[in-house]
Tab-separated table of C-alpha atoms in Angstrom:
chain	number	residue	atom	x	y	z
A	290	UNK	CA	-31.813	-32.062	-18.870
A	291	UNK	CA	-31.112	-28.095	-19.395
A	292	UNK	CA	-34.253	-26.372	-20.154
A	293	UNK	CA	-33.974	-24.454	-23.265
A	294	UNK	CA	-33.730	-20.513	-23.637
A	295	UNK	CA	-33.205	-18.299	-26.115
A	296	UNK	CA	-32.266	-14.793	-26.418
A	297	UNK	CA	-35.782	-14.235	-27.950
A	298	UNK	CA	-38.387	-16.211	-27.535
A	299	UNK	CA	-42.156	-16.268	-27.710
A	300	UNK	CA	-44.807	-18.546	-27.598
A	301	UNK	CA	-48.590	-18.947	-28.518
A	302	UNK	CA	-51.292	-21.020	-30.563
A	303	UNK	CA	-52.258	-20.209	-34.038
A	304	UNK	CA	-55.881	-21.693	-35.194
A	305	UNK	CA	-54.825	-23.677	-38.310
A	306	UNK	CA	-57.295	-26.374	-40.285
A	307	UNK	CA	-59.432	-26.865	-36.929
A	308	UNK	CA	-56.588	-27.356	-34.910
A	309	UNK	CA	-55.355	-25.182	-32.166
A	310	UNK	CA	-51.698	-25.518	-33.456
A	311	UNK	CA	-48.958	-24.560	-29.823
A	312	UNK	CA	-45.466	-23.028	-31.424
A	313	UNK	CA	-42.738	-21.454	-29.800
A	314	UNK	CA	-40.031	-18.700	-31.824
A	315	UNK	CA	-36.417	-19.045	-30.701
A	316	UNK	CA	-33.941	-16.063	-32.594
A	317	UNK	CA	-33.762	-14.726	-35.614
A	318	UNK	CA	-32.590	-14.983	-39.165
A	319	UNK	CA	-33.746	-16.943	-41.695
A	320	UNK	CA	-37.257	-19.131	-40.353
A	321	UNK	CA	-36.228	-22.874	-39.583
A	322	UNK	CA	-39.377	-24.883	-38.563
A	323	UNK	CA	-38.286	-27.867	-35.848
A	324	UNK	CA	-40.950	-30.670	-36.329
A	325	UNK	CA	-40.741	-33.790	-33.363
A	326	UNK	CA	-40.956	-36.924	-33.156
A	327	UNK	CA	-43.756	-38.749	-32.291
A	328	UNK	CA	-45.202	-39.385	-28.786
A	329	UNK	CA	-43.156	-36.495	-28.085
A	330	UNK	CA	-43.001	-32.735	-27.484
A	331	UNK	CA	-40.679	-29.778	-28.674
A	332	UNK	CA	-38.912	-30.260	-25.589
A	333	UNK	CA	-37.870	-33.935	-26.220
A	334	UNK	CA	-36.928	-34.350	-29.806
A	335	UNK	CA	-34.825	-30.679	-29.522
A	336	UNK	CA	-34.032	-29.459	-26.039
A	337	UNK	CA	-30.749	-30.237	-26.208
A	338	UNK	CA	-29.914	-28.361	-29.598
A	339	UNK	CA	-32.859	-25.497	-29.864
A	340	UNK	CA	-31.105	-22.895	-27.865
A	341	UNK	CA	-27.761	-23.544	-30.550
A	342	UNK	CA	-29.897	-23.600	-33.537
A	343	UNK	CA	-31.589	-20.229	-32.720
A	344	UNK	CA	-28.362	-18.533	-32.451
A	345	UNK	CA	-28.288	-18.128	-35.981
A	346	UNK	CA	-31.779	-19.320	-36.949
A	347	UNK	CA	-35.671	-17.679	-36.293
A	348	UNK	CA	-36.750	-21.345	-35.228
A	349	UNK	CA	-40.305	-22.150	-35.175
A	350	UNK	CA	-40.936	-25.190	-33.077
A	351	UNK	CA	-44.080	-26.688	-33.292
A	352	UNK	CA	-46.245	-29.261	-31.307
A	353	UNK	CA	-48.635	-31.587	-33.712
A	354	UNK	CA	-51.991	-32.463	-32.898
A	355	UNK	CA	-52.587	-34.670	-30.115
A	356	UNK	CA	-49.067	-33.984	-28.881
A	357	UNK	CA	-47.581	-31.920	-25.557
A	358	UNK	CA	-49.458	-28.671	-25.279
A	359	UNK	CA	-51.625	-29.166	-29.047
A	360	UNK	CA	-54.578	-31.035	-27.690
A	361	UNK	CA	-56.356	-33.424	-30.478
A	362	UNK	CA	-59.311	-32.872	-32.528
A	363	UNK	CA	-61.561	-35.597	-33.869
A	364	UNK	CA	-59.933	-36.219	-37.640
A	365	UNK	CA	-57.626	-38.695	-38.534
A	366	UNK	CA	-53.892	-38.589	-37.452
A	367	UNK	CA	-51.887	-38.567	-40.990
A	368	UNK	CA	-48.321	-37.316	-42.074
A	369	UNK	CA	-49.593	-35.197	-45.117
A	370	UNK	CA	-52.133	-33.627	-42.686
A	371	UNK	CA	-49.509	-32.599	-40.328
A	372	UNK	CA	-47.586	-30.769	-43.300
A	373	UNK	CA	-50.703	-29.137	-44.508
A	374	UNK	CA	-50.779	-27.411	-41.138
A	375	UNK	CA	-47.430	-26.859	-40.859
A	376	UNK	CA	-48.041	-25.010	-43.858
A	377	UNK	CA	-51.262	-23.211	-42.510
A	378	UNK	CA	-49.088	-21.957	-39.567
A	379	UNK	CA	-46.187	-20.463	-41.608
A	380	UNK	CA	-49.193	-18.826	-43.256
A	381	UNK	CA	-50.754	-17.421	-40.098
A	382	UNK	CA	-47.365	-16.324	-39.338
A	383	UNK	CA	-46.461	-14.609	-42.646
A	384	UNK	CA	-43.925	-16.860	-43.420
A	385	UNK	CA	-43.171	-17.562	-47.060
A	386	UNK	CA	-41.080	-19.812	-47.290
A	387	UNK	CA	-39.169	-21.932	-44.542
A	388	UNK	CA	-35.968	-24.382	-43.974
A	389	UNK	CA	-37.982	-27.403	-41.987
A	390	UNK	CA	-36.110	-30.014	-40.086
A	391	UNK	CA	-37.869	-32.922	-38.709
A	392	UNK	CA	-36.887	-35.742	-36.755
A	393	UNK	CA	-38.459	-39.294	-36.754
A	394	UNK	CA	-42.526	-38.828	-37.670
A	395	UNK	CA	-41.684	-34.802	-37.718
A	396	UNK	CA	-39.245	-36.116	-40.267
A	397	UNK	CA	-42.061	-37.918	-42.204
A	398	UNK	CA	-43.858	-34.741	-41.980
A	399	UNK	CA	-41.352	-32.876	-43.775
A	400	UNK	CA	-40.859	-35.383	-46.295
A	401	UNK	CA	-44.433	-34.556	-47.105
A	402	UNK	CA	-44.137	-30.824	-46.586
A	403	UNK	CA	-41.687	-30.799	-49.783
A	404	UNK	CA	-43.414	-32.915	-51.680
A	405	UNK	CA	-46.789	-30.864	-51.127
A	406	UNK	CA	-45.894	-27.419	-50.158
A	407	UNK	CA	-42.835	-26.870	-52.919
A	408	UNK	CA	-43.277	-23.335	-53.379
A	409	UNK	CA	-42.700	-23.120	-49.031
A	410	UNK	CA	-40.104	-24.946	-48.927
A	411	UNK	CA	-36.272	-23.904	-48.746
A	412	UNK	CA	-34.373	-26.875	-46.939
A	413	UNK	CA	-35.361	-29.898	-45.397
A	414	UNK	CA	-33.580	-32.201	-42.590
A	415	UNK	CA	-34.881	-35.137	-42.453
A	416	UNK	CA	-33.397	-37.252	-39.603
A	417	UNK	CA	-34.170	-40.903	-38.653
A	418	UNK	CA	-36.961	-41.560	-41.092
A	419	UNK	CA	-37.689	-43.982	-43.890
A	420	UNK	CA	-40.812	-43.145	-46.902
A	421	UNK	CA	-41.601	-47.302	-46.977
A	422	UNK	CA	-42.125	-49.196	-44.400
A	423	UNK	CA	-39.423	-51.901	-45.853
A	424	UNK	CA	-36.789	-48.951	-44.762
A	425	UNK	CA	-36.801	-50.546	-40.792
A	426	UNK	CA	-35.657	-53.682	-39.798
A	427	UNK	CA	-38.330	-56.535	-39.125
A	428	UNK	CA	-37.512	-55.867	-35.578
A	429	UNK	CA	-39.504	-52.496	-35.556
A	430	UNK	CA	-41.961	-54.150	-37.053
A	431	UNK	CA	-42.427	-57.152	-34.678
A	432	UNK	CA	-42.563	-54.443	-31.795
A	433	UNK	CA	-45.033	-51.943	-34.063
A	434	UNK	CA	-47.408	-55.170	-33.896
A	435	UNK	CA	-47.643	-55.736	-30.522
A	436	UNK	CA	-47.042	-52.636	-28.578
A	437	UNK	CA	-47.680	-51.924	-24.778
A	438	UNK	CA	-48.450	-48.177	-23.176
A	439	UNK	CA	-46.100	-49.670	-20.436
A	440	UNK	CA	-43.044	-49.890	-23.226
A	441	UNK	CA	-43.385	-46.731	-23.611
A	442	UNK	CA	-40.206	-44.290	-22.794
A	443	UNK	CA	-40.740	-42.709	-19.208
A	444	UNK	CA	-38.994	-39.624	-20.406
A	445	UNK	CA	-42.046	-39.398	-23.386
A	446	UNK	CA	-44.814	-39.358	-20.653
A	447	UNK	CA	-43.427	-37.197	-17.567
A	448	UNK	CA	-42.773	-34.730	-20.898
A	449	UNK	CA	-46.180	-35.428	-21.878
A	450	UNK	CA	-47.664	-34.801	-18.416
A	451	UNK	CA	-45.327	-31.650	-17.781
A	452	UNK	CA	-47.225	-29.565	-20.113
A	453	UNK	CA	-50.940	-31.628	-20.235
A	454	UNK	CA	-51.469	-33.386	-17.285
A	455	UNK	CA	-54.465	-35.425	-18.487
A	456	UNK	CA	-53.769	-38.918	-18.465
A	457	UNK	CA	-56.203	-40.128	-21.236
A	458	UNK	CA	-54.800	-37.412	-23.568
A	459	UNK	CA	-51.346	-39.429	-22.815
A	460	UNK	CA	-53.080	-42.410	-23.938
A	461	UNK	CA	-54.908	-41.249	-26.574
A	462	UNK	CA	-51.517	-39.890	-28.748
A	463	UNK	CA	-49.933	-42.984	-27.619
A	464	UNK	CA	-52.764	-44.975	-29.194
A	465	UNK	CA	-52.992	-42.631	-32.179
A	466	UNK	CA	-49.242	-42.776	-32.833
A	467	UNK	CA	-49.390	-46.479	-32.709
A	468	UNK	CA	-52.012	-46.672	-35.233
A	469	UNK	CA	-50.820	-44.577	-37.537
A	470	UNK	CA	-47.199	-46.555	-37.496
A	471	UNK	CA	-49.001	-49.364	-37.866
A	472	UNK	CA	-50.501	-48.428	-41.054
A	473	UNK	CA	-47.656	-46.448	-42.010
A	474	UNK	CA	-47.677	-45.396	-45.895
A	475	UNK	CA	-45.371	-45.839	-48.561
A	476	UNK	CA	-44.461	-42.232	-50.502
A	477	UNK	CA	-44.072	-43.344	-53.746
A	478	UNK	CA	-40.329	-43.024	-55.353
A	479	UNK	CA	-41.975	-40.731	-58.134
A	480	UNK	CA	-42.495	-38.635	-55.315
A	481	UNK	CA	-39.604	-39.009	-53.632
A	482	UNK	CA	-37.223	-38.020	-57.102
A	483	UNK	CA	-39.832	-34.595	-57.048
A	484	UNK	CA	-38.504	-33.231	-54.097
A	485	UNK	CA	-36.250	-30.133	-55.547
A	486	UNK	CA	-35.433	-28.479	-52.054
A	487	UNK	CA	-31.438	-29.077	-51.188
A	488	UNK	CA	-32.193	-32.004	-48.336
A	489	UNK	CA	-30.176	-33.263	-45.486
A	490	UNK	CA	-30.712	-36.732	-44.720
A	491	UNK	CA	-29.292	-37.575	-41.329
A	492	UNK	CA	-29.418	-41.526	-39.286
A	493	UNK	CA	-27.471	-43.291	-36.617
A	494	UNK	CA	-25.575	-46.462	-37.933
A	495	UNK	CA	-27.784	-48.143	-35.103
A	496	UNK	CA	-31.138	-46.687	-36.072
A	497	UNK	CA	-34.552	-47.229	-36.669
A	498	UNK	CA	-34.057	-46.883	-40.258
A	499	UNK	CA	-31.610	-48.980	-42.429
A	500	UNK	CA	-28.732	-47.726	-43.999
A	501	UNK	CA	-29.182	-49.636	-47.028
A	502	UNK	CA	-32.527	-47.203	-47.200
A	503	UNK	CA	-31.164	-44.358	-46.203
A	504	UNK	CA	-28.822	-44.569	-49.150
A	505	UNK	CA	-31.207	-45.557	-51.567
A	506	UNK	CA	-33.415	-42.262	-50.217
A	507	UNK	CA	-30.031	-39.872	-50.986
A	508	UNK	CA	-30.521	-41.667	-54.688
A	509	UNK	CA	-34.118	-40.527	-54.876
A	510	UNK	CA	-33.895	-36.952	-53.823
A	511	UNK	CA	-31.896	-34.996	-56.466
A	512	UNK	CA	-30.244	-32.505	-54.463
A	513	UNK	CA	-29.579	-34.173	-51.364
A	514	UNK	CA	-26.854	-35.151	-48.463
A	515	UNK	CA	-26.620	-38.147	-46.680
A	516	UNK	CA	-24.400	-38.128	-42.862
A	517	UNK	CA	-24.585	-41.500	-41.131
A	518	UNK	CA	-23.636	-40.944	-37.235
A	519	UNK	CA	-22.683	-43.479	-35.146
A	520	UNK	CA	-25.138	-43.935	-32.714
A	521	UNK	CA	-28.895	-45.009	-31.990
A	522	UNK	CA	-32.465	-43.165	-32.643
A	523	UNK	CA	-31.893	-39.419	-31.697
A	524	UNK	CA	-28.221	-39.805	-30.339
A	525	UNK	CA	-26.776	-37.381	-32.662
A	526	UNK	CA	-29.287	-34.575	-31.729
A	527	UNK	CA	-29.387	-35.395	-27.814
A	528	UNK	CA	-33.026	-36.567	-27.807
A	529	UNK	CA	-34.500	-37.017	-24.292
A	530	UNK	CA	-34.438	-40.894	-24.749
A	531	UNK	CA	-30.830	-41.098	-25.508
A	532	UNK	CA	-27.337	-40.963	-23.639
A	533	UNK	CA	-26.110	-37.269	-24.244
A	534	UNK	CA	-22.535	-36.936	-26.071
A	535	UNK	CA	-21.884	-33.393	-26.483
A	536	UNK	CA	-18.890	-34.435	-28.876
A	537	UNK	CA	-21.643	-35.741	-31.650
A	538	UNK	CA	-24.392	-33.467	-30.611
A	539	UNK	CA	-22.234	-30.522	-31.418
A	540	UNK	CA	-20.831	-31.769	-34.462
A	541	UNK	CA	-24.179	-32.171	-35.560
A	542	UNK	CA	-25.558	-29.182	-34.978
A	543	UNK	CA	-22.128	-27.601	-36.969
A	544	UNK	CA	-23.173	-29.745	-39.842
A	545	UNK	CA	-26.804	-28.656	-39.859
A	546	UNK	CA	-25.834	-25.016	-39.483
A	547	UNK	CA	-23.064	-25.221	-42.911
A	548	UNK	CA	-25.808	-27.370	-44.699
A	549	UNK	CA	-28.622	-24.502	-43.890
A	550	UNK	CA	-26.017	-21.393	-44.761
A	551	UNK	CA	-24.548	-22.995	-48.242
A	552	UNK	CA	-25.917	-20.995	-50.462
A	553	UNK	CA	-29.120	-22.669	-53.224
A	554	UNK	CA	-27.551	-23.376	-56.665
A	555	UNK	CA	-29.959	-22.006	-59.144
């Protein structure tokens, strides 16, 4: 896997809620936050696309507690937690207002992140992500309720390990991730229909999300898209845990990029 670079690029933490919050800043233009996926790191979820995204983009990629180089803090792990500190951050880093794209949990985090922090919010991507739990098949389910630290991806840990090499902090996102899946939340479709920010939503036909849901999540949001890829979890973005096809990756990121640049409609 190419390690990503960027023309200009910085790194640091920011102190937000209690939480010592790592980001990284790719380019420049307009601020698009990159939110991953969980039991996995900035360099995981977006490796493969961060470099193309900054080219025209000021991307803030972030790291959420308990994951890669944020280490975890003793509160729970929740989804409208992570936005509230996603907020806190753009704060710290006098951001107004921000284009987020998420992927997976970081996806569930944005969904959140519109619904809570309007007034912040430009755009949203939301790929591979469902707001109740009926969205996955029972298979994801079956597997949520009887998981194993050995079933999880190789990639996720020598990722993890790269950038904290404590093993129990491994362990301990893996179990918090878990747990929070496990009791994973409905969003209410009232909430849902008061999203106003212009959303992308973006799955593989072979996903952990249905289609059936993903349509009926396009009906919710007013102003939204809906682009169904073929492929698995992540394929279309080149996440670490997926076969790379440049073809689909690229086309992607070209439909991101013309979604982000349209201009609002008042």
């Amino acid at each position: 896997m190419t390690t990503h670079t960027s023309l200009t690029s910085s790194n640091g933490y920011a102190l937000v809620n209690g939480l010592k919050m790592y980001y990284e800043i790719h380019g420049a233009g307009a601020p698009l936050v990159l939110i991953h996926g969980g039991g996995s790191t900035i360099e995981t979820t977006f490796g493969r696309i961060i470099t193309k995204l900054s080219e025209n983009h000021k991307v803030i990629a972030v790291e959420m507690q308990a994951h890669g180089h944020t280490s975890d803090i003793d509160r729970p792990l929740s989804f409208q937690q992570d936005a509230d500190d996603i907020a806190m951050l753009l704060k710290t880093l006098n951001i107004n207002k921000a284009n987020v794209f998420g992927f997976s949990n970081g996806a569930s985090t944005t969904l959140q992140f519109a619904i809570r922090h309007p007034q912040m919010t430009n755009k949203i991507i939301v790929g591979s992500t469902f707001f109740k739990k009926s969205g996955a098949p029972d298979w994801f389910w079956d597997m949520m309720s009887k998981p194993s630290f050995e079933g999880m991806p190789q990639p996720y840990k020598d990722a993890f390990l790269k950038v904290n090499p404590d093993t129990s902090a491994l362990y301990r996102m893996y179990e918090r991730d878990v747990a929070r899946m496990q009791s994973f939340p409905d969003i209410p479709e009232q909430q849902m229909k008061s999203i106003t920010a212009p959303s992308f939503i973006i799955i593989g036909d072979n996903d952990v999300v249905r289609v059936e849901h993903a349509v009926e999540m396009h009906n919710l949001i007013p102003n939204s898209r809906l682009a169904i890829i073929p492929g698995g979890h992540g394929d279309y973005i080149g996440e670490l845990a997926t076969q790379q096809d440049s073809a689909i990756i690229t086309a992607t990121v070209s439909m991101i990029n013309k979604f982000l640049d349209e201009p609002k409609e008042n």
